[in-house]
Coordinates of C-alpha atoms and ligand atoms in Angstrom, one line a residue:
X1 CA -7.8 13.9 -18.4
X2 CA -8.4 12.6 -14.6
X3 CA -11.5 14.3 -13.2
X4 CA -13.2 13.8 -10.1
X5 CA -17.1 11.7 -10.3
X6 CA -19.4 14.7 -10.2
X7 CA -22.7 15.0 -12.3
X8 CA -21.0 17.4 -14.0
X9 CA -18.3 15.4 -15.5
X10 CA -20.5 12.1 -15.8
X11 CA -22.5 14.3 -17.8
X12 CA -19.4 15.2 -20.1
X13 CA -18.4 11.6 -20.1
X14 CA -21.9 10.5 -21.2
X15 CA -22.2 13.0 -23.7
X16 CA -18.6 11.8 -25.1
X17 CA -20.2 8.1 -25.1
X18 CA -23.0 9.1 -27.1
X19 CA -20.2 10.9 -29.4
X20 CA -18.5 7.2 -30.2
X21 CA -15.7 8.4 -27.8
X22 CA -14.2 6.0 -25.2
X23 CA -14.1 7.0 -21.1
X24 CA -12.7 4.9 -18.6
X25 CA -14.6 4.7 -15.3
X26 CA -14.5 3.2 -11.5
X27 CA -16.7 -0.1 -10.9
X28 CA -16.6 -2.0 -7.8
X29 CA -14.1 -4.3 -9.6
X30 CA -11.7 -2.6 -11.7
X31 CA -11.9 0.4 -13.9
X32 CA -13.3 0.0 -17.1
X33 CA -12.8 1.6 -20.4
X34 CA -16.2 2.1 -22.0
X35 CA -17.5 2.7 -25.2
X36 CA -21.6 2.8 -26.6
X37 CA -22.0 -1.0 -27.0
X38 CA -24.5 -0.3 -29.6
X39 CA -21.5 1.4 -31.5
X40 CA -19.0 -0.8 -33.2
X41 CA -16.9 2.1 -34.8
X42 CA -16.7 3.3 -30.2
X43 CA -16.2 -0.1 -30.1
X44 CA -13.3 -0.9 -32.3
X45 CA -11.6 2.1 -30.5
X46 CA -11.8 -0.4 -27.3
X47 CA -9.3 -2.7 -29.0
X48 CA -6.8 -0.4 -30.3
X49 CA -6.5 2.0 -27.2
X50 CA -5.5 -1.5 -25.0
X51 CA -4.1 -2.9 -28.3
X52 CA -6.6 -6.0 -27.9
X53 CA -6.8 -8.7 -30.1
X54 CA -10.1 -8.9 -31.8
X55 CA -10.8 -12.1 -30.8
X56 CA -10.8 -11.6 -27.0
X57 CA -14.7 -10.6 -26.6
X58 CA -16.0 -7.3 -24.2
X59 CA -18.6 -7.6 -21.3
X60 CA -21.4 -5.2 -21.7
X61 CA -22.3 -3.9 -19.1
X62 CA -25.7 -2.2 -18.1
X63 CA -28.5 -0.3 -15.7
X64 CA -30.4 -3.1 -14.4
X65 CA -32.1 -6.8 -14.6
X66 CA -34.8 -6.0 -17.0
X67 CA -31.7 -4.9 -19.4
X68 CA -31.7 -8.8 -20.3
X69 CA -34.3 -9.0 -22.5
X70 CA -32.7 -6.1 -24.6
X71 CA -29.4 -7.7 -25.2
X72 CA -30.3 -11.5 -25.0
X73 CA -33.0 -13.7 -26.4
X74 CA -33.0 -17.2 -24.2
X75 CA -32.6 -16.3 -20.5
X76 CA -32.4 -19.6 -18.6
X77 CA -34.4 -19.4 -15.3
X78 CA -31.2 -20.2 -14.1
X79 CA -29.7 -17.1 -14.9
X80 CA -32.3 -14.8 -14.3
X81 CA -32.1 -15.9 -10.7
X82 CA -28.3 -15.3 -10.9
X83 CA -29.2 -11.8 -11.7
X84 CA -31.8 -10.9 -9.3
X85 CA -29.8 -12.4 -6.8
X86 CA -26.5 -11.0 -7.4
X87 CA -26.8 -7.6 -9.3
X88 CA -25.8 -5.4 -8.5
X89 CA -22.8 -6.9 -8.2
X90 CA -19.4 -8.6 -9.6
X91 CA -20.7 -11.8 -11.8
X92 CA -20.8 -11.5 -15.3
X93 CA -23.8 -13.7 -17.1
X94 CA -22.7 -14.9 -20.9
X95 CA -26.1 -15.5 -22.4
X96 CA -27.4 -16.0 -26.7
X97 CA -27.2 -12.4 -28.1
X98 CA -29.8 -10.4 -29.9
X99 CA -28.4 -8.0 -32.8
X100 CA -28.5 -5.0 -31.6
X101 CA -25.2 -6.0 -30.2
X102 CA -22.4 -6.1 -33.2
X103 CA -20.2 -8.8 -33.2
X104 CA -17.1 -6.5 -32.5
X105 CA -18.5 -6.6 -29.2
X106 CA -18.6 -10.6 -28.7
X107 CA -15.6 -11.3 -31.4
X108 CA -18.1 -12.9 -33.6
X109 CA -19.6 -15.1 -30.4
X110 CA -23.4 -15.8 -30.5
X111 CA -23.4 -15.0 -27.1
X112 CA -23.0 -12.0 -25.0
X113 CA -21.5 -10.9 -21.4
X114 CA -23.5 -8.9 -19.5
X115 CA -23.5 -7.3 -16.2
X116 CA -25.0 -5.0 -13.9
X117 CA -21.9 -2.9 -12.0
X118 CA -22.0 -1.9 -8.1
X119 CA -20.7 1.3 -7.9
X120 CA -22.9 4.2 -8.3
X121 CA -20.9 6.3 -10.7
X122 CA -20.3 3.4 -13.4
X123 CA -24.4 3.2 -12.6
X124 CA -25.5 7.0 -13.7
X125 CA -22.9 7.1 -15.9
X126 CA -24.9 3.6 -17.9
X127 CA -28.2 5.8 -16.8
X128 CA -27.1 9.1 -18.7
X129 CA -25.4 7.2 -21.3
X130 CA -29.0 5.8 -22.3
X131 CA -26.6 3.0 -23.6
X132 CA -25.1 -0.5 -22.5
X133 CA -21.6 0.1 -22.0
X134 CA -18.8 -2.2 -23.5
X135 CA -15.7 -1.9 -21.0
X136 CA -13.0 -4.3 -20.9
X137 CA -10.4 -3.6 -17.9
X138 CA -9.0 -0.8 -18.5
X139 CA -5.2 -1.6 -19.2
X140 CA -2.8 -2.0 -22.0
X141 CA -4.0 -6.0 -22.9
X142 CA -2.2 -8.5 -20.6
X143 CA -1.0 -6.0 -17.5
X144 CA -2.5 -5.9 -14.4
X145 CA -6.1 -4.3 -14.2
X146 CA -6.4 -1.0 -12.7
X147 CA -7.6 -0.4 -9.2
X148 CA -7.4 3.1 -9.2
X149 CA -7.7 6.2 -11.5
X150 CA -4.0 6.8 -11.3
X151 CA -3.2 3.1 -12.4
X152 CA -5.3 4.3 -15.7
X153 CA -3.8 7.4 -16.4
X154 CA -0.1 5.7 -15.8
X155 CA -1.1 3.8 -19.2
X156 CA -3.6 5.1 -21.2
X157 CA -3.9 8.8 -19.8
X158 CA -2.7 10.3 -23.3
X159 CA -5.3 7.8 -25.2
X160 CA -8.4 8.5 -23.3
X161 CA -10.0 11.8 -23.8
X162 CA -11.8 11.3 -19.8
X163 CA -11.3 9.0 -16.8
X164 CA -13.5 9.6 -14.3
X165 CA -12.1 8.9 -10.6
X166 CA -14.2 7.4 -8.0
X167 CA -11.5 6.2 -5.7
X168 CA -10.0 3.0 -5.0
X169 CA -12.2 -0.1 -6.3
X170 CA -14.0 -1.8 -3.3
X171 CA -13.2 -5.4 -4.8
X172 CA -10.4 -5.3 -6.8
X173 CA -10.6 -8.1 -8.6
X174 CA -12.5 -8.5 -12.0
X175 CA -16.0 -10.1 -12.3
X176 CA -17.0 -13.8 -12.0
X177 CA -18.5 -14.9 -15.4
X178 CA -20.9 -17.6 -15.5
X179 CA -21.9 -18.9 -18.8
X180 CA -25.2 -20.1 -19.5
X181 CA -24.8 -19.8 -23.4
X182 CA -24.8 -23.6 -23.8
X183 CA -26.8 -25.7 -21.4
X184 CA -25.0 -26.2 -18.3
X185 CA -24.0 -23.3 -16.2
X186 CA -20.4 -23.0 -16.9
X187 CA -17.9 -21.2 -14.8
X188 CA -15.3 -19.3 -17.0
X189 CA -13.4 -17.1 -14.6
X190 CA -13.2 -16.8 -10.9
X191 CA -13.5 -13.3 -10.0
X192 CA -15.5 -11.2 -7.2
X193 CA -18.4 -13.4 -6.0
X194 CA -17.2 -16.8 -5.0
X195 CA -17.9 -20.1 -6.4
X196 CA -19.3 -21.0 -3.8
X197 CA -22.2 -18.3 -4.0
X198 CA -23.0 -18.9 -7.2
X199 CA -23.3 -22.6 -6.6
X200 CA -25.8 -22.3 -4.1
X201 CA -28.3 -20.2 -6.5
X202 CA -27.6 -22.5 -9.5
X203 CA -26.2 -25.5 -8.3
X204 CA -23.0 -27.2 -9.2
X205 CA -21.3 -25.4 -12.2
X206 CA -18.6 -26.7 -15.2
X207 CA -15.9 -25.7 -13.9
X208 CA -13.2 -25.3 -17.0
X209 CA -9.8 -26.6 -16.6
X210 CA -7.4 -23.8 -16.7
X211 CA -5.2 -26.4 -19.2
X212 CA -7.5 -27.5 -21.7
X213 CA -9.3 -25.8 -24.5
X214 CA -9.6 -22.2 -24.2
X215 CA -13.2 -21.6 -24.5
X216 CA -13.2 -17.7 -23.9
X217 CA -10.5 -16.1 -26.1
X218 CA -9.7 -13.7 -22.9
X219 CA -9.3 -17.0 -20.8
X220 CA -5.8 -16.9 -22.2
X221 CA -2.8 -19.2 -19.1
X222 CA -0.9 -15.6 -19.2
X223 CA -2.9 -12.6 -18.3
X224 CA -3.5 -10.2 -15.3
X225 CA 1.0 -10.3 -15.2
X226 CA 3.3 -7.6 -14.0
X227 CA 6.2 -7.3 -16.0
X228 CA 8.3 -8.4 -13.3
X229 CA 8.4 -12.7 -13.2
X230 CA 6.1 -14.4 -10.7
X231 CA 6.5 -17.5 -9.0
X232 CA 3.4 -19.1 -6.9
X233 CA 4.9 -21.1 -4.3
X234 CA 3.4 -23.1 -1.0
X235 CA 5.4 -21.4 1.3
X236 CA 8.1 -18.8 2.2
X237 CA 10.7 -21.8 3.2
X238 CA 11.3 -23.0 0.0
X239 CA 12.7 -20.0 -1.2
X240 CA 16.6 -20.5 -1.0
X241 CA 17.9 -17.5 1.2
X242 CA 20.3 -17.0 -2.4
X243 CA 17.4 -16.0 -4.2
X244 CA 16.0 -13.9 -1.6
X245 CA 17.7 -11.0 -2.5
X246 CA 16.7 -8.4 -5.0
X247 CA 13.2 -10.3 -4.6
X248 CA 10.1 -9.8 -3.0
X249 CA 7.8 -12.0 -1.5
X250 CA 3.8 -11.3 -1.6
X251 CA 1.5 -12.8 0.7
X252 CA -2.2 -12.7 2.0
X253 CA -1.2 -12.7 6.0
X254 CA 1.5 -11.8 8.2
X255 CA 4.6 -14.5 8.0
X256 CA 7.7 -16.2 9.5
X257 CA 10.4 -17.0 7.3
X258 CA 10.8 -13.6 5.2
X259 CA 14.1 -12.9 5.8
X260 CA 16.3 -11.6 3.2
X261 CA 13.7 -10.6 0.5
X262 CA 14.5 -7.4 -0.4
X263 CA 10.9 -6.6 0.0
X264 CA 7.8 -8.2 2.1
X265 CA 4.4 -7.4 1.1
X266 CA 1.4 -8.5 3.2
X267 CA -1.7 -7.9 1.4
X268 CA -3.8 -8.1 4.5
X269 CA -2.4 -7.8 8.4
X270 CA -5.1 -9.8 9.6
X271 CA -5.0 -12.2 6.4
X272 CA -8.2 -11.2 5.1
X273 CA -9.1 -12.6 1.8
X274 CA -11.4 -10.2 0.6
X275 CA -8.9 -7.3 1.5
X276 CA -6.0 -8.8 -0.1
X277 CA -7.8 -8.9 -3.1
X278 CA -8.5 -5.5 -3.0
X279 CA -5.3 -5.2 -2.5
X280 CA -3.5 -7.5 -5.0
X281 CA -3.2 -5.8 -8.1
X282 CA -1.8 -2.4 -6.4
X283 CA 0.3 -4.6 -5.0
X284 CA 1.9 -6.0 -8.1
X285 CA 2.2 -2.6 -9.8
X286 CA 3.8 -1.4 -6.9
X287 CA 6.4 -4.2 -7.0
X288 CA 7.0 -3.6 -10.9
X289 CA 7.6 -0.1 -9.9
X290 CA 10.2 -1.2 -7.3
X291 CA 12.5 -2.7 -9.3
X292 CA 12.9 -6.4 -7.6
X293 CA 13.9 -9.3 -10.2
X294 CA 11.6 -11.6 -9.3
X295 CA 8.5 -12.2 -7.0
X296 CA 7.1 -15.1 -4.9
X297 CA 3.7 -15.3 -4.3
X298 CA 2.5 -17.4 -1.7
X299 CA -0.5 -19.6 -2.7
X300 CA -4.1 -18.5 -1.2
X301 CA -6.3 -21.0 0.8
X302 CA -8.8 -22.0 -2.0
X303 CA -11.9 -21.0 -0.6
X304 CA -14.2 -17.8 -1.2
X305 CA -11.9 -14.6 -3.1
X306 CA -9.4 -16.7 -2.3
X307 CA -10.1 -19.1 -5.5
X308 CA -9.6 -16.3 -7.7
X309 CA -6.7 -14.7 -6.1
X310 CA -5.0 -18.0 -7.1
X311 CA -6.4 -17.7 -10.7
X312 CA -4.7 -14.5 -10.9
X313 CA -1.6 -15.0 -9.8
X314 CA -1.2 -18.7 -11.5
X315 CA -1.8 -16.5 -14.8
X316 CA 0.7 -13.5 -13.6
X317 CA 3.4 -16.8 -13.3
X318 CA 2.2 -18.0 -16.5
X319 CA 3.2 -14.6 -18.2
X320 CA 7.1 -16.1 -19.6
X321 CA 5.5 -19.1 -20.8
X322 CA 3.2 -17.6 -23.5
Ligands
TXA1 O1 -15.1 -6.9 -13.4 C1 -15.0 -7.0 -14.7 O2 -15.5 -7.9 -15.3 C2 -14.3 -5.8 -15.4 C3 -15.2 -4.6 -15.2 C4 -14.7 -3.4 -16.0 O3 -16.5 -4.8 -15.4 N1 -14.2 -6.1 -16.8 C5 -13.3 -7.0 -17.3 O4 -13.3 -7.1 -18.7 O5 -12.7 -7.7 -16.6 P1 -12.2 -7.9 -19.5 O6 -12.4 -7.5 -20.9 O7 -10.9 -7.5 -18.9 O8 -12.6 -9.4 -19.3 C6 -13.7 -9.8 -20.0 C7 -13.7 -11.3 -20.1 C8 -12.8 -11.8 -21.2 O9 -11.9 -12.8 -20.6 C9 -13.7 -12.4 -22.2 O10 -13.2 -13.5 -22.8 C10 -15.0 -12.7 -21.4 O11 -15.0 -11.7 -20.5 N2 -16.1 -12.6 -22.3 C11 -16.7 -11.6 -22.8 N3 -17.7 -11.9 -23.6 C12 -17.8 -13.2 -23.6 C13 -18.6 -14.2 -24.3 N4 -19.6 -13.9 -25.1 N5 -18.4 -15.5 -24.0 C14 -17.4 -15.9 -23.2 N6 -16.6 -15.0 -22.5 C15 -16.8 -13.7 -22.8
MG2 MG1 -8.9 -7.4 -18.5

């Protein structure tokens, strides 16, 4: 059922939380789909509603700072200075667990995602809760994540007993994680806060190569992916005006050269990069909606959101290659 934020039906989704039940929920990234992180039985509910593998780990997510000490033994003064400067807010710190959290929750991983949301309803929902929250994205595994509570009920509205709707998601792009869990500050996924802002509280981070090992299970080359093929290309020109029809072409700004596509999607008119995020995954719902064979994405500038708009849309065009 899709109700409206309210106390009243945070209440009722608390209250289901402390029952073992899972509720999805608005953060200022994507919506989640929550369950009592202290509860692996809620927990293993996670991975069969979005039919997860087991071995793809959850982010915890919880009220404040000083939650760090509950849920992690070694904080690096690193990280704590991540925390206090950034959360609220989209970065995810992966830190040595304690064992209050079960290993459902981290696929067997020593270590532990945590973070502090910035969005008031996913905050009073943590507060009522009285529990840390385990919330993957919440989305059938692989799809696009949802930026609205109509993009959750599209897919898992008959396998969550409450999403709560708090309106379009301010970011719309999942978390940056930053992994402190073995020495060096690692960077495992571009996401809200830039690279760049994380570098200048903790200096320069590992930044792990999108084709080597895969260090996270979740860091998987095909993810985030319409069911529609993607192509990331340089520029709308080297699209051959053949295979511009029944296509559509996706882009951050306004641009020459579209003719033909069936459709033309400008994720910002002013080419805004935080605002084409926002706008991105809507964006490639809409065009599996639409119906066009393929789509060509035109590459972001790689600088701020824009890094991780790339990430997303080189793993939508890595989706046939799995
Ligand atoms: O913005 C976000 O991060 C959203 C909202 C709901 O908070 N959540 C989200 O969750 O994107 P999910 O499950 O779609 O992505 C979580 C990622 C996975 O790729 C997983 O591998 C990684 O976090 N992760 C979780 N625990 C980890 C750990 N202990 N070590 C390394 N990576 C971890
Ligand atoms: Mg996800």
């Amino acid at each position: 059922m899709l109700t409206p934020a309210s106390d009243s039906s945070i209440a009722a989704a608390a209250a289901l939380l402390r029952d073992g039940e899972c509720v999805a929920f608005p953060t200022e990234t994507v919506y989640g789909l929550g369950a009592d992180a202290t509860n692996a039985r809620a927990v293993a509910r996670i991975f069969s509603i979005k039919q997860r593998p087991s071995f793809d780990p959850l982010i915890v997510h919880v009220a404040d700072a000083a939650a760090i000490a509950e849920f992690a033994t070694d904080v690096p003064p690193l990280a704590r200075a991540l925390a206090d400067a950034l959360w609220p807010g989209p970065v995810t710190i992966v830190l040595p667990k304690r064992d209050v959290i079960p290993d459902i929750v981290t696929a067997g991983l020593p270590s532990v995602a945590l973070r502090v949301p910035d969005h008031p309803v996913a905050l009073a929902l943590i507060r009522r809760a009285s529990r840390p929250i385990a919330a993957p994205s919440a989305n059938p595994f692989g799809y696009v994540s949802p930026t609205c509570a109509e993009h959750v009920e599209s897919h898992l509205g008959g396998l969550v007993p409450l999403i709560l709707d708090g309106g379009p998601c301010r970011v719309g792009l999942e978390s940056t994680i930053v992994s402190f869990s073995s020495g060096m500050p690692t960077l495992l996924r571009q996401g809200g806060v830039p690279q760049e802002v994380i570098e200048d509280i903790v200096g320069p981070l590992v930044v792990l190569d999108r084709d080597g090992p895969i260090q996270a299970p979740g860091h998987l080359p095909s993810h985030y992916a319409p069911r529609v093929p993607l192509s990331v290309i340089t520029a709308a020109a080297v699209v051959p005006v053949v295979d511009r029809h029944h296509a559509a072409l996706l882009s951050i700004g306004p641009i020459s050269n579209s003719a033909e596509f069936e459709r033309v999607v400008i994720l910002s008119p002013t080419g805004d990069l935080e605002e084409s995020a926002a706008n991105l995954f809507a964006a490639m719902r809409d065009l599996d909606a639409a119906g066009v064979a393929h789509i060509y994405a035109i590459a972001p500038p790689l600088r701020g959101i824009g890094r991780a708009i790339a990430d997303r849309l080189q793993r939508a065009a890595s989706r046939d290659k799995l």
